[in-house]
């Protein structure tokens, strides 16, 4: 009993000492983000052939996380999680190149209010700038990081800072000529199903990425900037599973070095999600984590304890993406099991409508308020506006309507859709630069053959004529 009391006292005492230290000497934070790099393609994660020297160095000095995930294995949605602490569905960037919602609170808002400068160097791929109001932004120089600007900033910073260094490597294009041989390429467990077209070029881009990372690590150590710096290394998602909810896409490398806080050479098997990065950063500065964030701080994991996360989620929205499957996917996993749902809009839409009609929850008149894929029901089985409102919110997570291919014969049988929830889409229309005129809104999704331009024009003409004939306005 005395032993237990003593341990508890020491833990509480050390907590206050560490917290006081954070407040008096807040850490600088550097987050190095690689682009399209599989977790397995590091020595510390199993690939013993891929060059990994700077990552090995970080792992020897910090903590390697074995079960870190992004929610969406694609550039913009993945980055939006890091910067907002919100899942892509909630922040609005649930498909590549979409902006986050214009009222989103981001890392700049939080950390700048704590006295930090928040700097982005390299690849951006997040919008709008009214949300991501960086203290400074250093653009890439071609495909390379703006290294001189990064070094100059680190050396001369007057305030505590959070510096995001977003590499454009190993993202393609991949060089066709390298000195690498076939024997240099690791035959990993994903190789047969997810074979890359140019693995040697991919490895060469990894080498180029390594060189940039090593340069930064050398610089901060030579200039004595490493002692009070929380350094995070990660990737935005795996290349072989890009766009999907497969493990090879969602599972990412994550290594964190923080002298005097993180045990050197340690490993951690806790579930971590990219939405957990922001709350962890906030807590590491000695500040309170906002309840509005989806993520959990894993500062406790960095100190050797367990974190709060029991599940991690995955989404895939691939409509209008090159060579993509029609249906969206969702996944959930814990430390042992993973469950994946692949939605087919026509089948699920029809099944749900039949189910709702049978239970007297759905009527045809309600469709313009609650169209889409998803089950709308009340706990008491009664129709109400509240049922529709909850349903619309739920549909934001799985929303997908069908499409008709340009030949008019294939596809999942939907194509042109009439009224949809107006409030939900007016904001999206305004983002494109259009002003909604108060008329009905509809969404059409058409999959066009990439090389058959005659069919593309024919399909476009048919759809636009049909919409215009029915008094609908067409937004971009």
mmCIF file with all atom_site columns, N, CA and C in Angstrom, residues 371-397:
data_model
loop_
_atom_site.group_PDB
_atom_site.id
_atom_site.type_symbol
_atom_site.label_atom_id
_atom_site.label_alt_id
_atom_site.label_comp_id
_atom_site.label_asym_id
_atom_site.label_entity_id
_atom_site.label_seq_id
_atom_site.pdbx_PDB_ins_code
_atom_site.Cartn_x
_atom_site.Cartn_y
_atom_site.Cartn_z
_atom_site.occupancy
_atom_site.B_iso_or_equiv
_atom_site.pdbx_formal_charge
_atom_site.auth_seq_id
_atom_site.auth_comp_id
_atom_site.auth_asym_id
_atom_site.auth_atom_id
_atom_site.pdbx_PDB_model_num
ATOM 1  N N  . UNK A 1 371 ? -32.201 12.104 -49.650 1.00 0.00 ? 371 UNK A N  1
ATOM 2  C CA . UNK A 1 371 ? -31.781 11.152 -50.661 1.00 0.00 ? 371 UNK A CA 1
ATOM 3  C C  . UNK A 1 371 ? -30.352 10.715 -50.413 1.00 0.00 ? 371 UNK A C  1
ATOM 4  N N  . UNK A 1 372 ? -29.977 9.580  -50.960 1.00 0.00 ? 372 UNK A N  1
ATOM 5  C CA . UNK A 1 372 ? -28.606 9.109  -50.795 1.00 0.00 ? 372 UNK A CA 1
ATOM 6  C C  . UNK A 1 372 ? -28.583 7.700  -50.277 1.00 0.00 ? 372 UNK A C  1
ATOM 7  N N  . UNK A 1 373 ? -27.452 7.331  -49.707 1.00 0.00 ? 373 UNK A N  1
ATOM 8  C CA . UNK A 1 373 ? -27.289 5.996  -49.177 1.00 0.00 ? 373 UNK A CA 1
ATOM 9  C C  . UNK A 1 373 ? -27.205 6.081  -47.675 1.00 0.00 ? 373 UNK A C  1
ATOM 10 N N  . UNK A 1 374 ? -27.978 5.317  -47.003 1.00 0.00 ? 374 UNK A N  1
ATOM 11 C CA . UNK A 1 374 ? -27.919 5.337  -45.545 1.00 0.00 ? 374 UNK A CA 1
ATOM 12 C C  . UNK A 1 374 ? -29.270 4.980  -44.981 1.00 0.00 ? 374 UNK A C  1
ATOM 13 N N  . UNK A 1 375 ? -29.290 4.517  -43.768 1.00 0.00 ? 375 UNK A N  1
ATOM 14 C CA . UNK A 1 375 ? -30.525 4.113  -43.116 1.00 0.00 ? 375 UNK A CA 1
ATOM 15 C C  . UNK A 1 375 ? -31.031 5.265  -42.252 1.00 0.00 ? 375 UNK A C  1
ATOM 16 N N  . UNK A 1 376 ? -32.221 5.767  -42.580 1.00 0.00 ? 376 UNK A N  1
ATOM 17 C CA . UNK A 1 376 ? -32.822 6.830  -41.790 1.00 0.00 ? 376 UNK A CA 1
ATOM 18 C C  . UNK A 1 376 ? -33.981 6.221  -41.010 1.00 0.00 ? 376 UNK A C  1
ATOM 19 N N  . UNK A 1 377 ? -33.888 6.273  -39.717 1.00 0.00 ? 377 UNK A N  1
ATOM 20 C CA . UNK A 1 377 ? -34.947 5.689  -38.896 1.00 0.00 ? 377 UNK A CA 1
ATOM 21 C C  . UNK A 1 377 ? -34.946 6.363  -37.536 1.00 0.00 ? 377 UNK A C  1
ATOM 22 N N  . UNK A 1 378 ? -36.082 6.325  -36.881 1.00 0.00 ? 378 UNK A N  1
ATOM 23 C CA . UNK A 1 378 ? -36.141 6.837  -35.519 1.00 0.00 ? 378 UNK A CA 1
ATOM 24 C C  . UNK A 1 378 ? -36.249 5.663  -34.566 1.00 0.00 ? 378 UNK A C  1
ATOM 25 N N  . UNK A 1 379 ? -35.898 5.899  -33.322 1.00 0.00 ? 379 UNK A N  1
ATOM 26 C CA . UNK A 1 379 ? -35.930 4.803  -32.345 1.00 0.00 ? 379 UNK A CA 1
ATOM 27 C C  . UNK A 1 379 ? -37.350 4.330  -32.103 1.00 0.00 ? 379 UNK A C  1
ATOM 28 N N  . UNK A 1 380 ? -38.315 5.208  -32.321 1.00 0.00 ? 380 UNK A N  1
ATOM 29 C CA . UNK A 1 380 ? -39.702 4.829  -32.074 1.00 0.00 ? 380 UNK A CA 1
ATOM 30 C C  . UNK A 1 380 ? -40.440 4.456  -33.351 1.00 0.00 ? 380 UNK A C  1
ATOM 31 N N  . UNK A 1 381 ? -39.731 4.521  -34.491 1.00 0.00 ? 381 UNK A N  1
ATOM 32 C CA . UNK A 1 381 ? -40.357 4.155  -35.754 1.00 0.00 ? 381 UNK A CA 1
ATOM 33 C C  . UNK A 1 381 ? -41.367 5.156  -36.258 1.00 0.00 ? 381 UNK A C  1
ATOM 34 N N  . UNK A 1 382 ? -41.260 6.402  -35.785 1.00 0.00 ? 382 UNK A N  1
ATOM 35 C CA . UNK A 1 382 ? -42.209 7.427  -36.220 1.00 0.00 ? 382 UNK A CA 1
ATOM 36 C C  . UNK A 1 382 ? -41.529 8.405  -37.170 1.00 0.00 ? 382 UNK A C  1
ATOM 37 N N  . UNK A 1 383 ? -42.281 8.852  -38.172 1.00 0.00 ? 383 UNK A N  1
ATOM 38 C CA . UNK A 1 383 ? -41.759 9.842  -39.099 1.00 0.00 ? 383 UNK A CA 1
ATOM 39 C C  . UNK A 1 383 ? -41.685 11.195 -38.401 1.00 0.00 ? 383 UNK A C  1
ATOM 40 N N  . UNK A 1 384 ? -40.564 11.908 -38.624 1.00 0.00 ? 384 UNK A N  1
ATOM 41 C CA . UNK A 1 384 ? -40.442 13.250 -38.074 1.00 0.00 ? 384 UNK A CA 1
ATOM 42 C C  . UNK A 1 384 ? -39.330 13.989 -38.789 1.00 0.00 ? 384 UNK A C  1
ATOM 43 N N  . UNK A 1 385 ? -39.375 15.308 -38.718 1.00 0.00 ? 385 UNK A N  1
ATOM 44 C CA . UNK A 1 385 ? -38.303 16.102 -39.324 1.00 0.00 ? 385 UNK A CA 1
ATOM 45 C C  . UNK A 1 385 ? -36.967 15.768 -38.663 1.00 0.00 ? 385 UNK A C  1
ATOM 46 N N  . UNK A 1 386 ? -36.991 15.457 -37.380 1.00 0.00 ? 386 UNK A N  1
ATOM 47 C CA . UNK A 1 386 ? -35.765 15.135 -36.653 1.00 0.00 ? 386 UNK A CA 1
ATOM 48 C C  . UNK A 1 386 ? -35.098 13.894 -37.246 1.00 0.00 ? 386 UNK A C  1
ATOM 49 N N  . UNK A 1 387 ? -35.913 12.934 -37.651 1.00 0.00 ? 387 UNK A N  1
ATOM 50 C CA . UNK A 1 387 ? -35.383 11.735 -38.288 1.00 0.00 ? 387 UNK A CA 1
ATOM 51 C C  . UNK A 1 387 ? -34.593 12.112 -39.532 1.00 0.00 ? 387 UNK A C  1
ATOM 52 N N  . UNK A 1 388 ? -35.163 13.010 -40.330 1.00 0.00 ? 388 UNK A N  1
ATOM 53 C CA . UNK A 1 388 ? -34.509 13.432 -41.565 1.00 0.00 ? 388 UNK A CA 1
ATOM 54 C C  . UNK A 1 388 ? -33.210 14.172 -41.269 1.00 0.00 ? 388 UNK A C  1
ATOM 55 N N  . UNK A 1 389 ? -33.245 15.054 -40.270 1.00 0.00 ? 389 UNK A N  1
ATOM 56 C CA . UNK A 1 389 ? -32.052 15.838 -39.941 1.00 0.00 ? 389 UNK A CA 1
ATOM 57 C C  . UNK A 1 389 ? -30.906 14.944 -39.479 1.00 0.00 ? 389 UNK A C  1
ATOM 58 N N  . UNK A 1 390 ? -31.224 13.995 -38.609 1.00 0.00 ? 390 UNK A N  1
ATOM 59 C CA . UNK A 1 390 ? -30.190 13.051 -38.176 1.00 0.00 ? 390 UNK A CA 1
ATOM 60 C C  . UNK A 1 390 ? -29.699 12.215 -39.359 1.00 0.00 ? 390 UNK A C  1
ATOM 61 N N  . UNK A 1 391 ? -30.643 11.871 -40.227 1.00 0.00 ? 391 UNK A N  1
ATOM 62 C CA . UNK A 1 391 ? -30.270 11.073 -41.391 1.00 0.00 ? 391 UNK A CA 1
ATOM 63 C C  . UNK A 1 391 ? -29.306 11.794 -42.304 1.00 0.00 ? 391 UNK A C  1
ATOM 64 N N  . UNK A 1 392 ? -29.573 13.089 -42.543 1.00 0.00 ? 392 UNK A N  1
ATOM 65 C CA . UNK A 1 392 ? -28.696 13.873 -43.406 1.00 0.00 ? 392 UNK A CA 1
ATOM 66 C C  . UNK A 1 392 ? -27.297 13.945 -42.815 1.00 0.00 ? 392 UNK A C  1
ATOM 67 N N  . UNK A 1 393 ? -27.201 14.134 -41.511 1.00 0.00 ? 393 UNK A N  1
ATOM 68 C CA . UNK A 1 393 ? -25.883 14.156 -40.868 1.00 0.00 ? 393 UNK A CA 1
ATOM 69 C C  . UNK A 1 393 ? -25.176 12.819 -41.051 1.00 0.00 ? 393 UNK A C  1
ATOM 70 N N  . UNK A 1 394 ? -25.941 11.732 -40.909 1.00 0.00 ? 394 UNK A N  1
ATOM 71 C CA . UNK A 1 394 ? -25.343 10.410 -41.079 1.00 0.00 ? 394 UNK A CA 1
ATOM 72 C C  . UNK A 1 394 ? -24.880 10.186 -42.510 1.00 0.00 ? 394 UNK A C  1
ATOM 73 N N  . UNK A 1 395 ? -25.656 10.719 -43.453 1.00 0.00 ? 395 UNK A N  1
ATOM 74 C CA . UNK A 1 395 ? -25.312 10.526 -44.860 1.00 0.00 ? 395 UNK A CA 1
ATOM 75 C C  . UNK A 1 395 ? -24.015 11.210 -45.243 1.00 0.00 ? 395 UNK A C  1
ATOM 76 N N  . UNK A 1 396 ? -23.619 12.218 -44.505 1.00 0.00 ? 396 UNK A N  1
ATOM 77 C CA . UNK A 1 396 ? -22.371 12.903 -44.820 1.00 0.00 ? 396 UNK A CA 1
ATOM 78 C C  . UNK A 1 396 ? -21.188 11.953 -44.713 1.00 0.00 ? 396 UNK A C  1
ATOM 79 N N  . UNK A 1 397 ? -21.333 10.931 -43.895 1.00 0.00 ? 397 UNK A N  1
ATOM 80 C CA . UNK A 1 397 ? -20.238 9.983  -43.717 1.00 0.00 ? 397 UNK A CA 1
ATOM 81 C C  . UNK A 1 397 ? -20.180 8.941  -44.821 1.00 0.00 ? 397 UNK A C  1
#
